[in-house]
Short mmCIF file of C-alpha atoms and ligand atoms in Angstrom, two decimals:
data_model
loop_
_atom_site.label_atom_id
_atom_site.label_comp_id
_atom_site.label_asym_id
_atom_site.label_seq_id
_atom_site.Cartn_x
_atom_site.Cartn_y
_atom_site.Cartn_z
CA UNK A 213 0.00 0.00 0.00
CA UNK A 214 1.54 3.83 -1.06
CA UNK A 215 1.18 6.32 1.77
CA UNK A 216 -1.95 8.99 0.56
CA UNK A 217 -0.38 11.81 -1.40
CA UNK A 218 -3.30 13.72 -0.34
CA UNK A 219 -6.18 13.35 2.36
CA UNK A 220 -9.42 14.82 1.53
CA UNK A 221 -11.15 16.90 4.09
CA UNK A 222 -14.24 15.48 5.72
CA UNK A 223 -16.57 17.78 4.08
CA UNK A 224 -20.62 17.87 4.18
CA UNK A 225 -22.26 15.14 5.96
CA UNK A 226 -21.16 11.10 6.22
CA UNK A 227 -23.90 8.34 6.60
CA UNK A 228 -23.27 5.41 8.70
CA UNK A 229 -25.73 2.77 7.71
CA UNK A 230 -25.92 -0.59 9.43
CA UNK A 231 -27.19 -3.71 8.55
CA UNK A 232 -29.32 -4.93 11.21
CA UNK A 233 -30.63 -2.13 13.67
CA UNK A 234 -30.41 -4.07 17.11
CA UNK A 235 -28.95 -3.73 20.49
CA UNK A 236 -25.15 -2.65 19.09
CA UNK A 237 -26.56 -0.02 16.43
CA UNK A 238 -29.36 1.90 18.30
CA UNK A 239 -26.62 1.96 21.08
CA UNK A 240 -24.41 3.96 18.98
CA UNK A 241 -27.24 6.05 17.43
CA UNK A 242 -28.61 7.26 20.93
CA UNK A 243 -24.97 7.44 22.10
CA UNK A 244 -23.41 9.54 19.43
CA UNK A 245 -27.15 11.99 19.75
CA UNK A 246 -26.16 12.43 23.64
CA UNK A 247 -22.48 12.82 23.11
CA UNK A 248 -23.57 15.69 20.37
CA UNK A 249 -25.75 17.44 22.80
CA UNK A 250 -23.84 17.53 25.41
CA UNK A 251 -25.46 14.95 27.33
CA UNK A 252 -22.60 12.44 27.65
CA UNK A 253 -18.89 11.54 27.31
CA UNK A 254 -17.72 9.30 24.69
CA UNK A 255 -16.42 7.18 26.83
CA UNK A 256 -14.32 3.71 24.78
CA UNK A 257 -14.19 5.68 21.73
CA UNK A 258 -10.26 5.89 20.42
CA UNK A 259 -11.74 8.47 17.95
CA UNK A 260 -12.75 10.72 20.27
CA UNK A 261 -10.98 10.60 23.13
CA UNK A 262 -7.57 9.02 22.09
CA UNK A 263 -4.55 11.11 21.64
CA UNK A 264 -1.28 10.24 19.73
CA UNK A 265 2.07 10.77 20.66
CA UNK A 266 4.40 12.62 18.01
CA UNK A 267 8.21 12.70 17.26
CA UNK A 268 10.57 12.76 20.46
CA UNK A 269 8.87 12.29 24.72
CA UNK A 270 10.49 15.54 25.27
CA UNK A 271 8.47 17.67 22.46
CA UNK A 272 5.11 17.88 24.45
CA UNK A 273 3.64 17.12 21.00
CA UNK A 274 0.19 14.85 22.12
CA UNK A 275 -2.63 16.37 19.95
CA UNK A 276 -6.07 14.28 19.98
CA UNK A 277 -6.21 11.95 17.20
CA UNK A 278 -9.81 13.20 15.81
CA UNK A 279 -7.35 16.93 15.62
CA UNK A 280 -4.25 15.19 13.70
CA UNK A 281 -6.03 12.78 11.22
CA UNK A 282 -9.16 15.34 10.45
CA UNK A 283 -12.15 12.79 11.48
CA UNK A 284 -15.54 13.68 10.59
CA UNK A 285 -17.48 15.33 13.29
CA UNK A 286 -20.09 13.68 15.07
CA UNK A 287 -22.58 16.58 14.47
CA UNK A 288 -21.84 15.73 10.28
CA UNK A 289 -23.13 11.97 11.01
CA UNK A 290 -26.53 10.52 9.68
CA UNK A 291 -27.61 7.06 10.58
CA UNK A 292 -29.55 4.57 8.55
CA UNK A 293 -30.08 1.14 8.56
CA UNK A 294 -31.98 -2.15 7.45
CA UNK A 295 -33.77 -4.78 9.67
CA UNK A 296 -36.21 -8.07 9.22
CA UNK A 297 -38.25 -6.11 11.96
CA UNK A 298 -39.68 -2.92 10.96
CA UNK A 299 -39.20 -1.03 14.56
CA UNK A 300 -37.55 2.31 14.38
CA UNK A 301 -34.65 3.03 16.13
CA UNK A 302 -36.24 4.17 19.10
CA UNK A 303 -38.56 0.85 19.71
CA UNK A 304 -35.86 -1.43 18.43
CA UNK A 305 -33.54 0.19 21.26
CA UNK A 306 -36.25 -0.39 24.29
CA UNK A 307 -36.69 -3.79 23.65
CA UNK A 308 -33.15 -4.66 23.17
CA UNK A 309 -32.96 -2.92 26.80
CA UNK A 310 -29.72 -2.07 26.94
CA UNK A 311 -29.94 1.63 27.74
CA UNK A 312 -31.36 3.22 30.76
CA UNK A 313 -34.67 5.38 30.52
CA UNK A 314 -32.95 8.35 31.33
CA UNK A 315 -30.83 8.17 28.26
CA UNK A 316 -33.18 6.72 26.16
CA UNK A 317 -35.94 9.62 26.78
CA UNK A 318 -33.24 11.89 25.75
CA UNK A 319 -32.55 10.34 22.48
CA UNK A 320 -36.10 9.80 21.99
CA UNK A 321 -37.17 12.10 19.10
CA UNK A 322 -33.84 11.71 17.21
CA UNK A 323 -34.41 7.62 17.31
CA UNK A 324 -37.81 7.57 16.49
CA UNK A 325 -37.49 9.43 12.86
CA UNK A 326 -34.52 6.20 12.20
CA UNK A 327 -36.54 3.67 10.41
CA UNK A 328 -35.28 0.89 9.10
CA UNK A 329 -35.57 -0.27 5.50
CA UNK A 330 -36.94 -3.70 4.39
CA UNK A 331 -33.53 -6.11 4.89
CA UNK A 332 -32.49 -8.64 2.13
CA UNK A 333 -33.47 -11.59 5.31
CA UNK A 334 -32.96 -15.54 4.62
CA UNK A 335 -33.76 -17.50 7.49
CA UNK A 336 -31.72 -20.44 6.61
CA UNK A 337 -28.78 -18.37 7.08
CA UNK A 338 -30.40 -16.95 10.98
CA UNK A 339 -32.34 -20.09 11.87
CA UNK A 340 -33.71 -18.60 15.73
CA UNK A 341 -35.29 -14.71 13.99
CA UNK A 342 -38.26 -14.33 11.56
CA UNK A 343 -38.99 -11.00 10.71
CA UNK A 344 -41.69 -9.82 8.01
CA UNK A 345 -39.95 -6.74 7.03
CA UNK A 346 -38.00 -8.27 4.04
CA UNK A 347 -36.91 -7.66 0.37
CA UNK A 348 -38.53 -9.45 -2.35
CA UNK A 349 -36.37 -10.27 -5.50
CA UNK A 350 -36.50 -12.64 -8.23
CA UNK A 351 -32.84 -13.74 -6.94
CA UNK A 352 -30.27 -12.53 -4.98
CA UNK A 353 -28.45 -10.60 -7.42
CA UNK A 354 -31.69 -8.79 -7.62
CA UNK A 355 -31.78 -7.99 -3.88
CA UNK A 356 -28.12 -7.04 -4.02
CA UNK A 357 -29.75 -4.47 -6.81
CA UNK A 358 -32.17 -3.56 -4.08
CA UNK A 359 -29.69 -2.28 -1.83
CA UNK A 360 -27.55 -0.71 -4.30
CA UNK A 361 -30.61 1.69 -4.68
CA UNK A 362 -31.37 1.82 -1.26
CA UNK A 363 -27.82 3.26 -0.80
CA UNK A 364 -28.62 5.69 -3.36
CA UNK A 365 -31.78 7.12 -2.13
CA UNK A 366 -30.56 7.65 1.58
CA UNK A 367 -27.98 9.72 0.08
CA UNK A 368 -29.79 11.47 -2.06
CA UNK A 369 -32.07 12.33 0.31
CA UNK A 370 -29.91 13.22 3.48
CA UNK A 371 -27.48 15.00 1.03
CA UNK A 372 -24.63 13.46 2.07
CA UNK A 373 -21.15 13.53 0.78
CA UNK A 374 -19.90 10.17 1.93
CA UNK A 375 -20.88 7.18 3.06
CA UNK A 376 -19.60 4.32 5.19
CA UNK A 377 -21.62 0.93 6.23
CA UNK A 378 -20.76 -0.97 9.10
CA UNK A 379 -22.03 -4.43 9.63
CA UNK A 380 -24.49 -4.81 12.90
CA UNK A 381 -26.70 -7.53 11.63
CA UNK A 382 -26.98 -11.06 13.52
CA UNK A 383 -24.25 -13.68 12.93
CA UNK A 384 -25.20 -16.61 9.72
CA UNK A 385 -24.66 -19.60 10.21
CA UNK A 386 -20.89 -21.11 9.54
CA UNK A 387 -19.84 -20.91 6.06
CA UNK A 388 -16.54 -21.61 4.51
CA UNK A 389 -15.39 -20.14 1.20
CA UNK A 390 -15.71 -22.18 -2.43
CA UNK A 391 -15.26 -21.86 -5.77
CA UNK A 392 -18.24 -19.80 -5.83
CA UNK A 393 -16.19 -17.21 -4.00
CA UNK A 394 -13.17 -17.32 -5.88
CA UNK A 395 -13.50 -14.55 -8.49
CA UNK A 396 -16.01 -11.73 -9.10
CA UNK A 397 -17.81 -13.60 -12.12
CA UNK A 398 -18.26 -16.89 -10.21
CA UNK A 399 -19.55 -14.59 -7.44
CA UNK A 400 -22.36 -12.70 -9.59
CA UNK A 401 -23.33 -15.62 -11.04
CA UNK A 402 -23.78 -17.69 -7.71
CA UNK A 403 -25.86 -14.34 -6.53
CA UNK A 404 -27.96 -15.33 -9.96
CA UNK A 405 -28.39 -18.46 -9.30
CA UNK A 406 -29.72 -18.45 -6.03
CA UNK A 407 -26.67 -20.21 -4.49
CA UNK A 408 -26.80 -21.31 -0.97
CA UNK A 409 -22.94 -20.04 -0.23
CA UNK A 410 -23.73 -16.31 -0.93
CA UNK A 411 -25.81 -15.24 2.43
CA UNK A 412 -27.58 -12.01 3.15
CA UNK A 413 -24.99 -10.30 4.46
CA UNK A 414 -22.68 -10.89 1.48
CA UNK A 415 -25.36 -8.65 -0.82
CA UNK A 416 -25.03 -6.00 1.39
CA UNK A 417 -21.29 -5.83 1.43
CA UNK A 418 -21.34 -6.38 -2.37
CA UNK A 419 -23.91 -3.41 -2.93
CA UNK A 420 -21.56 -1.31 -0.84
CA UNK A 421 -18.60 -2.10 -3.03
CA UNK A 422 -20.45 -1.55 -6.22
CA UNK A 423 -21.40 1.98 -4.77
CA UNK A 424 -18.46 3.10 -3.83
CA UNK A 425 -19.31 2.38 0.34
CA UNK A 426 -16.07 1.55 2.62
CA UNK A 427 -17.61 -1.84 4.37
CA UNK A 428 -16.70 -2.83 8.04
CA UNK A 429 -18.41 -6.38 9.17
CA UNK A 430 -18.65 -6.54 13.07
CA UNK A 431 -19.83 -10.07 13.27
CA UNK A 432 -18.26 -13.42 12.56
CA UNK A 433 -19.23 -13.74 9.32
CA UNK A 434 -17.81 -14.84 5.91
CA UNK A 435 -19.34 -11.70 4.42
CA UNK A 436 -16.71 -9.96 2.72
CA UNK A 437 -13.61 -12.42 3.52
CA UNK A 438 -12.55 -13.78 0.26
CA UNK A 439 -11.26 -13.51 -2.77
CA UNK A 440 -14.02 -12.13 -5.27
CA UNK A 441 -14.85 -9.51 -2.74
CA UNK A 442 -11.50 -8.15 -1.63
CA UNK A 443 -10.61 -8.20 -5.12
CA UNK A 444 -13.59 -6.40 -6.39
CA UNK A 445 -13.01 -3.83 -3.53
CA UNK A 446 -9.27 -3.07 -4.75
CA UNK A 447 -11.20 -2.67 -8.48
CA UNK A 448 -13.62 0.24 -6.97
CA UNK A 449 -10.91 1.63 -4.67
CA UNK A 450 -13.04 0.86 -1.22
CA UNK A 451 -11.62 -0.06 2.15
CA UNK A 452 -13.12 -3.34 3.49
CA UNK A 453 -12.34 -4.31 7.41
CA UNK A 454 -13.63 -7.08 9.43
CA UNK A 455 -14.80 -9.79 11.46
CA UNK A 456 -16.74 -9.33 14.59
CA UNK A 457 -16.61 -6.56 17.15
CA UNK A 458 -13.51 -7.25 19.67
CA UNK A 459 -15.55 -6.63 23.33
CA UNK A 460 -15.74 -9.00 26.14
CA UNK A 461 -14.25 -11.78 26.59
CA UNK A 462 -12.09 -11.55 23.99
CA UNK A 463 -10.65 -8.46 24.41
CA UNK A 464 -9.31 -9.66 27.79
CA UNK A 465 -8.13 -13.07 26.59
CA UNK A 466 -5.94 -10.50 23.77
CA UNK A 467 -5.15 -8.11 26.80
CA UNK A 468 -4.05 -11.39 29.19
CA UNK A 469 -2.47 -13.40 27.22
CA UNK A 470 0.23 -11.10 25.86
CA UNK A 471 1.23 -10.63 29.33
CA UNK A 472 1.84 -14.10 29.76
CA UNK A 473 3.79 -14.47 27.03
CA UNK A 474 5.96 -11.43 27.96
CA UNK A 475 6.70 -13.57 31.04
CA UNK A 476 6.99 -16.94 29.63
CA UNK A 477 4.60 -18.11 31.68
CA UNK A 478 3.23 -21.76 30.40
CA UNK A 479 -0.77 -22.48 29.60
CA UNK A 480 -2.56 -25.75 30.90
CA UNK A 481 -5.83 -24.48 29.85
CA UNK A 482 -8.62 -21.67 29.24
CA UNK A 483 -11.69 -22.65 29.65
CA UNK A 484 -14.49 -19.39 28.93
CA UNK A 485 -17.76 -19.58 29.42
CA UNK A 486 -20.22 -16.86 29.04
CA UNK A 487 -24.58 -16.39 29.71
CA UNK A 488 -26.11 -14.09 27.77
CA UNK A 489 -29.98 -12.96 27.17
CA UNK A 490 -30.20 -10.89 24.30
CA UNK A 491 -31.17 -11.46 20.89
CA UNK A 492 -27.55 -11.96 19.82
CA UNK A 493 -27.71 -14.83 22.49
CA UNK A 494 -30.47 -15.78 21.02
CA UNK A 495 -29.00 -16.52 17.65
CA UNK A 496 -26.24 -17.83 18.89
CA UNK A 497 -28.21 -20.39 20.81
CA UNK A 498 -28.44 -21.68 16.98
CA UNK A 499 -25.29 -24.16 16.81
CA UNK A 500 -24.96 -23.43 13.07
CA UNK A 501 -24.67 -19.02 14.04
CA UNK A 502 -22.57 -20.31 17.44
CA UNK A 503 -20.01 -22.40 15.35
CA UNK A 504 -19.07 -19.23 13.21
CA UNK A 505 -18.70 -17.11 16.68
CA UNK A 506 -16.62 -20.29 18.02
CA UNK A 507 -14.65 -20.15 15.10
CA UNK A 508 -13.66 -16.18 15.82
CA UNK A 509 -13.43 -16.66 19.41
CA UNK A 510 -11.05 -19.56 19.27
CA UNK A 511 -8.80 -18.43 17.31
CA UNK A 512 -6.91 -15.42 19.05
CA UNK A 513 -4.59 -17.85 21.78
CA UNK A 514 -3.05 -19.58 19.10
CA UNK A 515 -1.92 -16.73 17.43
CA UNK A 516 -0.70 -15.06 20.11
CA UNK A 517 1.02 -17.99 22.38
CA UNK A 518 2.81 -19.41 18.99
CA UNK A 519 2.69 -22.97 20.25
CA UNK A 520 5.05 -24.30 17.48
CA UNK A 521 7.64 -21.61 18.57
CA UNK A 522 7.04 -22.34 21.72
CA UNK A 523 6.21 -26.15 22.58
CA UNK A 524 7.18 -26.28 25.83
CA UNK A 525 4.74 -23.20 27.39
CA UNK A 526 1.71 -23.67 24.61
CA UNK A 527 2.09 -26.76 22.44
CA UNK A 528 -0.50 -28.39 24.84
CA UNK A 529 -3.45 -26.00 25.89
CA UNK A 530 -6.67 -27.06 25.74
CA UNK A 531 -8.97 -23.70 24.98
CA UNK A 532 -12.79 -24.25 25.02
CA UNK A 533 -15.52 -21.23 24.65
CA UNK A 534 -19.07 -21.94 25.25
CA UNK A 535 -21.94 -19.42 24.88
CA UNK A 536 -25.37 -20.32 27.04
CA UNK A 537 -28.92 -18.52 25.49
CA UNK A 538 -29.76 -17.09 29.25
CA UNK A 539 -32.85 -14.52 29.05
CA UNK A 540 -32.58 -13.04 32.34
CA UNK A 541 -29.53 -11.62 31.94
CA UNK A 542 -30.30 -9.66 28.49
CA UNK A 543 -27.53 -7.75 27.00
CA UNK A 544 -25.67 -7.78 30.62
CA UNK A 545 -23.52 -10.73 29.97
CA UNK A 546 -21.47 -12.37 32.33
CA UNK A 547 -18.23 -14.14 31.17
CA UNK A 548 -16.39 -16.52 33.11
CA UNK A 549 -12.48 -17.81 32.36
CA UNK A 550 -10.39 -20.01 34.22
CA UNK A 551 -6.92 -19.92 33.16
CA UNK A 552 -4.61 -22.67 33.93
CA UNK A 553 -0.94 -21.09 33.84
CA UNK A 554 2.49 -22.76 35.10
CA UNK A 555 5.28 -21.16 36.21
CA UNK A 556 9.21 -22.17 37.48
CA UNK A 557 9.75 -25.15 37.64
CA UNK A 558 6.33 -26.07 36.19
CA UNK A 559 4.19 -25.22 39.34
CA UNK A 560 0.45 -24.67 38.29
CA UNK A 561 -1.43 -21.58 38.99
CA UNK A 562 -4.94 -20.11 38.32
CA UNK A 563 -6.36 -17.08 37.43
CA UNK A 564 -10.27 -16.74 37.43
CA UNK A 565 -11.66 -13.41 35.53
CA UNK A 566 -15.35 -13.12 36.34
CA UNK A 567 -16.83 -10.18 33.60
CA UNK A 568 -19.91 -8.35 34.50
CA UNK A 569 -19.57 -6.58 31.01
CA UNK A 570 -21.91 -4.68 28.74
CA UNK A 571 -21.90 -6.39 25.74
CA UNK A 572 -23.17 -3.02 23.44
CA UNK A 573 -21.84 -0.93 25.56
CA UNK A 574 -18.83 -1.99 24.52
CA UNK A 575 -19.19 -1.94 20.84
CA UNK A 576 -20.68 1.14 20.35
CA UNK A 577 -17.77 3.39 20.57
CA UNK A 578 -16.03 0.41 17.85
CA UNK A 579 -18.42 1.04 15.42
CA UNK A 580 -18.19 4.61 15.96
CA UNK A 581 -14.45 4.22 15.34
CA UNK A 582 -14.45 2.29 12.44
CA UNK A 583 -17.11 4.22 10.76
CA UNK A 584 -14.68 7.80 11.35
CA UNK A 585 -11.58 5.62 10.33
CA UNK A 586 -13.11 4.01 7.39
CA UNK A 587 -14.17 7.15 6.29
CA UNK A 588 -10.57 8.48 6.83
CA UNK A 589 -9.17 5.69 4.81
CA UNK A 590 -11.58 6.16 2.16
CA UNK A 591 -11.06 9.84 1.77
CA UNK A 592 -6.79 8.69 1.83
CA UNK A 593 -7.25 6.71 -1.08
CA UNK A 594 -6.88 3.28 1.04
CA UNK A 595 -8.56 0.53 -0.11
CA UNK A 596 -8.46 -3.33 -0.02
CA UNK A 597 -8.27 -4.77 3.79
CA UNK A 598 -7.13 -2.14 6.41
CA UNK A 599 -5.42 -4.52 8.39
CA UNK A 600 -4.34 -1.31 10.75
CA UNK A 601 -8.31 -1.47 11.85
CA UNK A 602 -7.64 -5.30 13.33
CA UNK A 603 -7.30 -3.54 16.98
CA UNK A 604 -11.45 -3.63 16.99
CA UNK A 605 -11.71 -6.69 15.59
CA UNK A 606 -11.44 -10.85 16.91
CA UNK A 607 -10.67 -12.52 13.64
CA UNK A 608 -8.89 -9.41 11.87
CA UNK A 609 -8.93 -9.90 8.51
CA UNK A 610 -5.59 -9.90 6.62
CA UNK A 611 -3.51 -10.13 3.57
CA UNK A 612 -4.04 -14.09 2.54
CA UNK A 613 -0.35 -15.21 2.93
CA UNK A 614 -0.08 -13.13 6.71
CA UNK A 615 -1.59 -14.42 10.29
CA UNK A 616 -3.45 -12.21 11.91
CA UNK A 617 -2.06 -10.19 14.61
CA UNK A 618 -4.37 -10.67 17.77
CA UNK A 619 -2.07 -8.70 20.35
CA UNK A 620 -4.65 -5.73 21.67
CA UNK A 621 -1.04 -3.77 22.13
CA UNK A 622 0.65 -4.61 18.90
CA UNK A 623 -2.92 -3.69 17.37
CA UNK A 624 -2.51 -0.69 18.90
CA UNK A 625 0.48 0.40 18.00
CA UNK A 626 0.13 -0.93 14.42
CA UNK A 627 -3.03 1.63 14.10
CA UNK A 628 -1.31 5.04 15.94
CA UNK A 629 1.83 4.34 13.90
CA UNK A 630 -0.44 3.89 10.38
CA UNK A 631 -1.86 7.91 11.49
CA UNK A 632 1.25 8.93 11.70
CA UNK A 633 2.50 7.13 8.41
CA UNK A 634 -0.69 8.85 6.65
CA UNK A 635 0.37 12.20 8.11
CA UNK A 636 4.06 11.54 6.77
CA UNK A 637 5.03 12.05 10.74
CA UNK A 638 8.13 9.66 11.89
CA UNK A 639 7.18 6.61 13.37
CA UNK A 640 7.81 5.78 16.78
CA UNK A 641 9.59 2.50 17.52
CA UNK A 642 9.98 2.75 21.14
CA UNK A 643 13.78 3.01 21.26
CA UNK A 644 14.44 5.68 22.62
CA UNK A 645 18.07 5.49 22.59
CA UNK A 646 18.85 9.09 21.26
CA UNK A 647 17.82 10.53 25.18
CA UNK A 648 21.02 8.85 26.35
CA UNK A 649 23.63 10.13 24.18
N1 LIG B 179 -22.31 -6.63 21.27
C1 LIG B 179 -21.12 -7.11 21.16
O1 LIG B 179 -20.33 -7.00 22.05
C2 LIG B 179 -20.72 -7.78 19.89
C3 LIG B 179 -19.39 -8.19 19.79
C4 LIG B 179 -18.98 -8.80 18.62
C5 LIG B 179 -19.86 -9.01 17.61
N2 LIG B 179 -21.15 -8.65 17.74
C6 LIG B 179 -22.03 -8.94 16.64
O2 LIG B 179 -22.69 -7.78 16.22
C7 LIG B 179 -23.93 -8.15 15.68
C8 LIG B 179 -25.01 -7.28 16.30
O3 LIG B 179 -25.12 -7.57 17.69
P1 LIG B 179 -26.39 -7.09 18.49
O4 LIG B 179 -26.13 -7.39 19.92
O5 LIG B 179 -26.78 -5.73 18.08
O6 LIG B 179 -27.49 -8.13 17.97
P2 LIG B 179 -29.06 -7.88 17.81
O7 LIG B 179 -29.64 -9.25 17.67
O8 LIG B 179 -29.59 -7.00 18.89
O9 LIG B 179 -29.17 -7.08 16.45
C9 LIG B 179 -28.95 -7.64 15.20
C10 LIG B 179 -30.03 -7.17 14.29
O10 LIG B 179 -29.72 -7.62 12.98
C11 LIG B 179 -30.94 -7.90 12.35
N3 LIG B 179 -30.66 -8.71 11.17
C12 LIG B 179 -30.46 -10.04 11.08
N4 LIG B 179 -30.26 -10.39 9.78
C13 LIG B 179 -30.32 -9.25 9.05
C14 LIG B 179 -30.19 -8.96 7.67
N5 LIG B 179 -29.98 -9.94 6.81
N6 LIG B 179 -30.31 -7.69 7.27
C15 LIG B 179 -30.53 -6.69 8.16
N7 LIG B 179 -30.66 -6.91 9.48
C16 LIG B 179 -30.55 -8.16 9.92
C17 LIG B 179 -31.77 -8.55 13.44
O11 LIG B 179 -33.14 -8.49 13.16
C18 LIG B 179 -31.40 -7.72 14.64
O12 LIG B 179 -32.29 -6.65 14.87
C19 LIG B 179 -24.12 -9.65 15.95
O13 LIG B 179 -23.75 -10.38 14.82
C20 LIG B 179 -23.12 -9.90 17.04
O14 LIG B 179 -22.67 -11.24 17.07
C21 LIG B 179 -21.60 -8.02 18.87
#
């Protein structure tokens, strides 16, 4: 990838639309109406309230990142969205339940004029929803179509200048990628055909290509993680970044397990378990929707603990995730891990994390992100995978002959240090040898 020659400015007005308006989206909507009215803090957004260090410690330089980079504003932001239940943002947000009267009361008005439009819905591919407010096409290339005009209409309407489309929809069932995915032809011609391997959410990260739309995908999904899509977004010049929302659990298995590393400290075992009562759970209490989220949970330890480089501390570990549909709880999940280290000597040890955590709560402010940062990238001239975007995600995606880097802290330095590549600034390696000359 060339560093931008130029950055646009974040003129006029950006819509963020999302696929699926549930608990995670109407969380961000309310939250980013309060934060604009003065009503709250944008509290777990890197966007807003990150800063980034430049050139030497001893230059005092530590502007906010929104300041260096030249983010969109949050008052330029209009939401939009699709959902297999016609509820607008408003209703969809009290029954998810995840926000307190007092804040939803205040984000009332705004929420109730968000509607959503009729979703391109297959219940094969979500076995546990079945909502009326659907598409009808004579095939899914036609419903890809659908969307493409949908896309064209909001902006039309709103008057916007950009867009950017972040992923918020339930997770599909497991799907792997085949020949139908191989190449853009194969790929239209699957979407002709009816083919079970292209699932809704593929048509809407197509239709964003094909306009033009930076895509993000916050769940688990296949969606836009092969070959005829990342291909076809290098084609239209669009930035494509994905799968599923780092929050929970995982987040503190990629903020843990680094640490033990550091320390060569061996692993017997981790052994997560999590209830959950909100739709999401719901889905997920589908095994064919829990084995993709298995999938994208499982995968982070290996990458990080390198068992083959090193056998002795991590060849062995057993990991196991499990996910329990527990309606009382509802989007207050509680995750459980018991982690089985040794140390000198190989004396065992445990460590039990017990989160009370807010599952939207927690990805609100990463779809916030990703929509100012996709936008950023877009407006840079970035396109393809943004692999510097992996910090927000559990199953980054990547360039096909990499692994993807898990490490919450690598991730993090990966991202400041792409800001300051954009901005041609020096990057900072953490040497720091020049103070001691
Ligand atoms: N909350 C988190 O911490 C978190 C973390 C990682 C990933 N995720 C993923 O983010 C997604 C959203 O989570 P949520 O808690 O808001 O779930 P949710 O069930 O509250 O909302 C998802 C919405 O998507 C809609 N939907 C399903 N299929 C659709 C389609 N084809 N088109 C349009 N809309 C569709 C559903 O009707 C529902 O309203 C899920 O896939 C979840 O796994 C969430």
């Amino acid at each position: 990838m060339r560093r931008p020659v130029s950055i646009a400015p974040p003129k006029g007005k950006l819509g963020v639309l999302t696929p699926g308006m549930g608990a995670v989206s109407t969380t961000v909507m309310a939250g980013v109406e309060l934060v604009r009215r003065g009503h709250a803090v944008p509290v777990g957004s890197l966007t807003q309230m990150g800063t980034i260090r430049l050139g030497r410690r001893t230059e005092s330089r530590i502007p906010k990142i929104k300041e260096f980079v030249k983010l969109a504003e949050l008052k330029d932001i209009v939401f939009g969205g699709w959902d297999p239940f016609p509820d607008n943002a408003y209703e969809a947000a009290a029954k998810a339940g995840v926000l307190e009267a007092k804040h939803l009361d205040k984000a009332a008005k705004f929420l109730k004029t968000i509607k959503p439009m009729k979703a391109a819905f297959d219940q094969n591919y979500v076995k546990n929803l079945d909502g009326k407010h659907v598409k009808k096409g004579k095939n899914k290339f036609d419903l890809a179509e659908q969307i493409r005009q949908d896309i064209r209409d909001f902006k039309k309407k709103n008057k916007l200048d950009r867009l950017v489309m972040v992923w918020c929809g339930s997770t599909e069932i497991f799907l792997k990628a085949e020949s139908v995915h191989k190449d853009l032809a194969s790929f239209e011609k699957a979407m002709k055909s009816n083919h079970q391997a292209i699932a809704p959410s593929m048509l809407y990260a197509y239709a964003a290509i094909a306009e033009g739309v930076p895509f993000a995908n916050g769940a688990p999904n296949l969606t836009v993680d092969f070959a005829a899509l990342t291909e076809f977004a290098k084609q239209k010049g669009v930035p494509l970044c994905g799968k599923d929302f780092k929050t929970g659990q995982t987040m503190m298995k990629t903020i843990l397990s680094p640490g033990f590393k550091a320390r060569m400290l061996g692993l017997d075992g981790w052994f997560s378990t999590n209830i959950l009562g909100n739709r999401d759970g719901e889905v997920l209490d589908d095994p064919g929707s829990f084995k993709t989220k298995e999938e994208s949970k499982l995968g982070a330890l290996e990458y990080i603990l390198q068992p083959k480089v090193y056998p002795e501390l991590y060849g062995k570990f057993t990991h196991k995730v499990r996910i329990n549909y527990y309606p009382p709880r509802g989007d207050n999940k509680e995750g459980w891990d018991n982690i089985d280290i040794f140390g000198w000597l190989g004396y065992p040890m445990q460590i039990k994390v017990d989160f009370l955590c807010r599952d939207s709560i927690l990805a609100a402010p990463i779809v916030l992100d990703l929509a100012l940062f996709m936008d950023l990238a877009q407006r840079s001239g970035m396109h393809g995978i943004q692999e510097w975007l992996s910090f927000y995600f559990k199953s980054p995606m990547c360039a096909p002959e990499l692994y993807p880097e898990h490490d919450l802290f690598i991730q993090l330095m990966k991202l400041k240090n792409t800001l300051r590549w954009m901005m041609g600034e020096e990057l900072i390696t953490h040497l720091g040898a020049e103070y001691y000359d």
